[in-house]
Amino acid sequence: GITPDQLLEAGLLREREDGPPTELFFNRVMFPIRDRRGRMISFGGRILGDGVPKYVNGPETVLFKKRTSLYGLDLAKEGAFRGGAVVAVEGYMDVIALHQAGFGGAVAPLGTALTTEQMEELWRLTPEPVLCFDGDAAGARAAARAAEAALPLMSPERSLKLATLPPGEDPDTLIVKGGPGAFQAVLDGARGLGDALFGLIAEGRPMATPEQRAALRNRLMEAADAIKDRSLAGEYRRLLLDRFFQA
């Protein structure tokens, strides 16, 4: 009793110029995507075998807004209630591996960098979620982007921690090799945003000349000034300047 028009509207079929609609998720392993109340709103799919793209998410629909959705959010709500760390990782398989290993607060954005709306969802679960990034240059860039997006939203009541995986590892491979304790060590080593921010901004910036040092100092002050809560912005200015003069 489901019509092709309904399947198109739900994002399960897609239009073709040269024929009838085709399946979006043909020959893929399916991942149900649910909202925070556990209601099905879309799917993701990983290709079986070789092919591009490796992962596909359903398109934006009246039910599914990618910017506001997190994979595993309905389960992480329960994990957070039971005292587990809320940790944002990269993909579906990372979330599944972490939940299987006992980390019930794991979630993932849906193929994009964390948005401000997704951070708001994380803060609804806990005042200090952990963002977990790969231990390579791309992971450092992703951490810097997340920090920049978070700064205007922060307050004395809500912050972030940043955790870094060992180079070449993701949560799934790390747990296979070292068990849950290996990932717990990553969480235990997470740094507060205040501690991590100087390194994220100063990484790769030269400080040999007065002009270069002034440029870095201005950039650090811009980051602190992005925080809308004035008292917290003042604390970040002091912290970043202290780190600047130490360096």
CSV table of C-alpha atoms in Angstrom, one decimal:
chain,number,residue,atom,x,y,z
A,1,GLY,CA,0.0,0.0,0.0
A,2,ILE,CA,3.0,2.3,-0.2
A,3,THR,CA,3.2,4.4,-3.4
A,4,PRO,CA,6.3,5.4,-5.4
A,5,ASP,CA,5.6,9.0,-4.6
A,6,GLN,CA,5.6,8.2,-0.8
A,7,LEU,CA,8.9,6.4,-1.2
A,8,LEU,CA,10.4,9.4,-3.1
A,9,GLU,CA,9.2,11.7,-0.4
A,10,ALA,CA,10.7,9.5,2.3
A,11,GLY,CA,14.1,9.5,0.5
A,12,LEU,CA,14.1,5.7,-0.2
A,13,LEU,CA,13.8,6.2,-4.0
A,14,ARG,CA,15.4,8.8,-6.2
A,15,GLU,CA,14.4,10.2,-9.5
A,16,ARG,CA,16.2,9.4,-12.8
A,17,GLU,CA,16.1,11.4,-15.9
A,18,ASP,CA,16.0,8.4,-18.2
A,19,GLY,CA,13.6,6.0,-16.5
A,20,PRO,CA,11.6,5.1,-13.4
A,21,PRO,CA,12.9,6.0,-9.9
A,22,THR,CA,15.7,3.8,-8.6
A,23,GLU,CA,16.5,2.5,-5.1
A,24,LEU,CA,18.8,4.8,-3.1
A,25,PHE,CA,20.1,2.0,-0.9
A,26,PHE,CA,20.5,-0.9,-3.5
A,27,ASN,CA,23.1,-3.5,-2.3
A,28,ARG,CA,23.9,-1.8,1.0
A,29,VAL,CA,24.0,-2.7,4.7
A,30,MET,CA,21.3,-0.6,6.3
A,31,PHE,CA,21.6,1.5,9.4
A,32,PRO,CA,18.3,2.8,10.9
A,33,ILE,CA,18.6,6.5,12.0
A,34,ARG,CA,16.2,7.5,14.8
A,35,ASP,CA,15.4,10.7,16.5
A,36,ARG,CA,16.0,11.3,20.3
A,37,ARG,CA,12.6,9.6,21.0
A,38,GLY,CA,13.5,6.5,19.1
A,39,ARG,CA,11.3,7.1,16.1
A,40,MET,CA,12.7,6.1,12.7
A,41,ILE,CA,13.5,9.2,10.6
A,42,SER,CA,15.9,7.9,7.9
A,43,PHE,CA,18.5,5.3,6.9
A,44,GLY,CA,22.2,5.1,6.2
A,45,GLY,CA,23.7,2.5,4.0
A,46,ARG,CA,27.2,1.1,3.5
A,47,ILE,CA,28.0,-0.5,0.1
A,48,LEU,CA,28.6,-4.2,0.0
A,49,GLY,CA,31.9,-4.7,-1.8
A,50,ASP,CA,33.7,-2.0,-3.7
A,51,GLY,CA,32.1,1.2,-4.9
A,52,VAL,CA,31.6,4.9,-4.5
A,53,PRO,CA,30.2,6.4,-2.4
A,54,LYS,CA,31.1,4.0,0.4
A,55,TYR,CA,28.4,5.4,2.7
A,56,VAL,CA,25.1,7.0,1.8
A,57,ASN,CA,22.6,8.8,4.1
A,58,GLY,CA,19.0,9.5,3.2
A,59,PRO,CA,18.3,13.0,1.8
A,60,GLU,CA,16.7,15.8,3.8
A,61,THR,CA,13.0,15.2,4.2
A,62,VAL,CA,10.2,16.6,6.4
A,63,LEU,CA,11.3,14.0,9.0
A,64,PHE,CA,15.1,14.0,8.6
A,65,LYS,CA,17.2,17.1,9.1
A,66,LYS,CA,20.9,16.0,8.9
A,67,ARG,CA,22.1,19.1,10.8
A,68,THR,CA,20.0,18.3,13.9
A,69,SER,CA,20.3,14.5,13.9
A,70,LEU,CA,22.9,12.3,15.6
A,71,TYR,CA,23.3,8.6,15.0
A,72,GLY,CA,22.6,6.7,18.2
A,73,LEU,CA,21.1,9.7,20.0
A,74,ASP,CA,18.1,7.7,21.4
A,75,LEU,CA,20.4,5.1,22.9
A,76,ALA,CA,22.9,7.7,24.2
A,77,LYS,CA,20.2,9.4,26.1
A,78,GLU,CA,19.8,6.2,28.2
A,79,GLY,CA,23.6,5.8,28.4
A,80,ALA,CA,24.0,9.4,29.7
A,81,PHE,CA,21.2,8.8,32.2
A,82,ARG,CA,23.1,5.9,33.6
A,83,GLY,CA,26.2,8.0,34.1
A,84,GLY,CA,28.1,7.0,30.9
A,85,ALA,CA,30.3,9.5,29.1
A,86,VAL,CA,28.7,11.2,26.1
A,87,VAL,CA,31.2,10.9,23.3
A,88,ALA,CA,30.9,11.9,19.6
A,89,VAL,CA,32.8,9.8,17.2
A,90,GLU,CA,33.0,9.7,13.4
A,91,GLY,CA,30.7,7.0,12.0
A,92,TYR,CA,28.1,4.3,12.4
A,93,MET,CA,30.5,1.5,13.0
A,94,ASP,CA,32.4,3.4,15.6
A,95,VAL,CA,29.1,4.0,17.5
A,96,ILE,CA,28.1,0.4,17.2
A,97,ALA,CA,31.5,-0.9,18.4
A,98,LEU,CA,31.5,1.5,21.4
A,99,HIS,CA,28.0,0.5,22.5
A,100,GLN,CA,29.0,-3.2,22.2
A,101,ALA,CA,32.0,-2.4,24.4
A,102,GLY,CA,29.9,-0.8,27.1
A,103,PHE,CA,30.2,2.9,26.1
A,104,GLY,CA,26.5,3.6,25.9
A,105,GLY,CA,26.8,7.4,25.4
A,106,ALA,CA,28.4,7.2,21.9
A,107,VAL,CA,26.9,9.1,19.0
A,108,ALA,CA,28.1,10.3,15.6
A,109,PRO,CA,27.2,13.1,13.2
A,110,LEU,CA,25.9,11.8,9.8
A,111,GLY,CA,28.8,12.2,7.5
A,112,THR,CA,29.5,15.8,8.2
A,113,ALA,CA,31.4,17.9,10.7
A,114,LEU,CA,29.5,18.6,14.0
A,115,THR,CA,27.0,21.4,13.6
A,116,THR,CA,25.9,23.8,16.2
A,117,GLU,CA,22.5,22.1,16.3
A,118,GLN,CA,24.2,18.8,17.0
A,119,MET,CA,26.3,20.3,19.8
A,120,GLU,CA,23.1,21.6,21.4
A,121,GLU,CA,21.8,18.1,21.3
A,122,LEU,CA,25.0,16.8,23.1
A,123,TRP,CA,24.6,19.5,25.7
A,124,ARG,CA,21.0,18.4,26.4
A,125,LEU,CA,22.6,15.1,27.5
A,126,THR,CA,25.6,16.3,29.5
A,127,PRO,CA,27.3,19.6,30.4
A,128,GLU,CA,30.7,18.4,29.1
A,129,PRO,CA,30.5,15.9,26.2
A,130,VAL,CA,33.7,14.5,24.7
A,131,LEU,CA,34.5,15.0,21.0
A,132,CYS,CA,36.8,12.2,19.8
A,133,PHE,CA,39.0,12.8,16.8
A,134,ASP,CA,41.5,10.8,14.7
A,135,GLY,CA,45.2,11.3,15.7
A,136,ASP,CA,46.2,12.7,12.3
A,137,ALA,CA,46.3,16.1,10.6
A,138,ALA,CA,42.7,15.7,9.4
A,139,GLY,CA,41.6,14.9,13.0
A,140,ALA,CA,43.4,18.0,14.2
A,141,ARG,CA,41.7,20.2,11.6
A,142,ALA,CA,38.3,18.6,12.5
A,143,ALA,CA,39.0,19.4,16.2
A,144,ALA,CA,39.9,23.0,15.4
A,145,ARG,CA,36.6,23.4,13.4
A,146,ALA,CA,34.6,21.9,16.2
A,147,ALA,CA,36.2,24.2,18.8
A,148,GLU,CA,35.5,27.3,16.6
A,149,ALA,CA,31.8,26.3,16.2
A,150,ALA,CA,31.4,25.6,19.9
A,151,LEU,CA,33.0,28.8,21.3
A,152,PRO,CA,30.0,31.1,20.7
A,153,LEU,CA,27.7,28.6,22.4
A,154,MET,CA,29.7,27.9,25.5
A,155,SER,CA,28.9,29.1,29.0
A,156,PRO,CA,30.0,28.4,32.6
A,157,GLU,CA,27.5,25.6,32.6
A,158,ARG,CA,28.5,23.9,29.4
A,159,SER,CA,31.8,23.1,27.8
A,160,LEU,CA,33.6,20.4,25.8
A,161,LYS,CA,36.4,17.9,26.1
A,162,LEU,CA,38.6,16.8,23.2
A,163,ALA,CA,40.0,13.3,23.0
A,164,THR,CA,42.5,12.1,20.4
A,165,LEU,CA,42.8,8.5,19.1
A,166,PRO,CA,46.2,6.9,18.5
A,167,PRO,CA,47.4,7.5,14.9
A,168,GLY,CA,45.9,5.0,12.5
A,169,GLU,CA,43.2,3.8,14.9
A,170,ASP,CA,39.5,4.3,15.1
A,171,PRO,CA,37.3,3.2,18.1
A,172,ASP,CA,36.5,-0.1,16.4
A,173,THR,CA,40.0,-1.2,15.7
A,174,LEU,CA,41.3,0.2,19.0
A,175,ILE,CA,38.7,-1.9,21.0
A,176,VAL,CA,39.5,-5.0,18.9
A,177,LYS,CA,43.2,-4.7,19.7
A,178,GLY,CA,43.0,-3.5,23.3
A,179,GLY,CA,39.5,-4.1,24.6
A,180,PRO,CA,37.3,-1.5,26.3
A,181,GLY,CA,40.2,-0.4,28.5
A,182,ALA,CA,42.1,1.0,25.4
A,183,PHE,CA,39.2,3.3,24.6
A,184,GLN,CA,38.7,4.2,28.2
A,185,ALA,CA,42.3,5.4,28.3
A,186,VAL,CA,41.5,7.7,25.3
A,187,LEU,CA,38.6,9.1,27.3
A,188,ASP,CA,40.7,9.5,30.4
A,189,GLY,CA,43.2,11.5,28.4
A,190,ALA,CA,40.6,13.9,27.0
A,191,ARG,CA,41.5,17.6,27.5
A,192,GLY,CA,39.2,20.4,28.4
A,193,LEU,CA,38.7,22.9,25.6
A,194,GLY,CA,40.5,25.6,27.6
A,195,ASP,CA,43.6,23.4,27.7
A,196,ALA,CA,43.4,22.3,24.1
A,197,LEU,CA,42.5,25.6,22.4
A,198,PHE,CA,45.9,27.2,22.4
A,199,GLY,CA,47.5,24.2,20.7
A,200,LEU,CA,44.7,24.0,18.1
A,201,ILE,CA,45.1,27.7,17.1
A,202,ALA,CA,48.9,27.9,17.4
A,203,GLU,CA,49.7,24.6,15.6
A,204,GLY,CA,51.8,25.3,12.6
A,205,ARG,CA,51.9,29.0,13.1
A,206,PRO,CA,55.4,30.6,13.1
A,207,MET,CA,56.4,32.7,16.1
A,208,ALA,CA,59.8,33.9,15.1
A,209,THR,CA,59.1,37.6,14.4
A,210,PRO,CA,57.2,40.3,16.3
A,211,GLU,CA,54.7,40.4,13.5
A,212,GLN,CA,54.0,36.6,13.6
A,213,ARG,CA,53.6,36.7,17.4
A,214,ALA,CA,51.2,39.7,17.2
A,215,ALA,CA,49.2,37.8,14.5
A,216,LEU,CA,48.9,34.8,16.8
A,217,ARG,CA,48.0,36.9,19.8
A,218,ASN,CA,45.3,38.6,17.8
A,219,ARG,CA,43.9,35.2,16.7
A,220,LEU,CA,43.9,33.9,20.2
A,221,MET,CA,42.0,37.0,21.4
A,222,GLU,CA,39.5,36.6,18.6
A,223,ALA,CA,38.8,33.1,19.7
A,224,ALA,CA,38.2,34.2,23.3
A,225,ASP,CA,36.0,37.1,22.2
A,226,ALA,CA,33.8,34.6,20.2
A,227,ILE,CA,32.5,33.4,23.6
A,228,LYS,CA,29.3,35.3,24.3
A,229,ASP,CA,29.4,34.9,28.1
A,230,ARG,CA,31.6,37.8,29.1
A,231,SER,CA,32.9,36.3,32.3
A,232,LEU,CA,33.9,33.0,30.6
A,233,ALA,CA,35.4,35.0,27.7
A,234,GLY,CA,37.6,36.9,30.2
A,235,GLU,CA,38.8,33.6,31.7
A,236,TYR,CA,39.7,32.3,28.3
A,237,ARG,CA,41.6,35.5,27.4
A,238,ARG,CA,43.7,35.1,30.6
A,239,LEU,CA,44.3,31.4,30.0
A,240,LEU,CA,45.3,31.9,26.3
A,241,LEU,CA,47.6,34.9,27.1
A,242,ASP,CA,49.3,32.9,29.8
A,243,ARG,CA,49.9,30.0,27.3
A,244,PHE,CA,51.1,32.6,24.7
A,245,PHE,CA,53.7,34.1,27.0
A,246,GLN,CA,54.9,30.7,28.1
A,247,ALA,CA,55.4,29.7,24.5
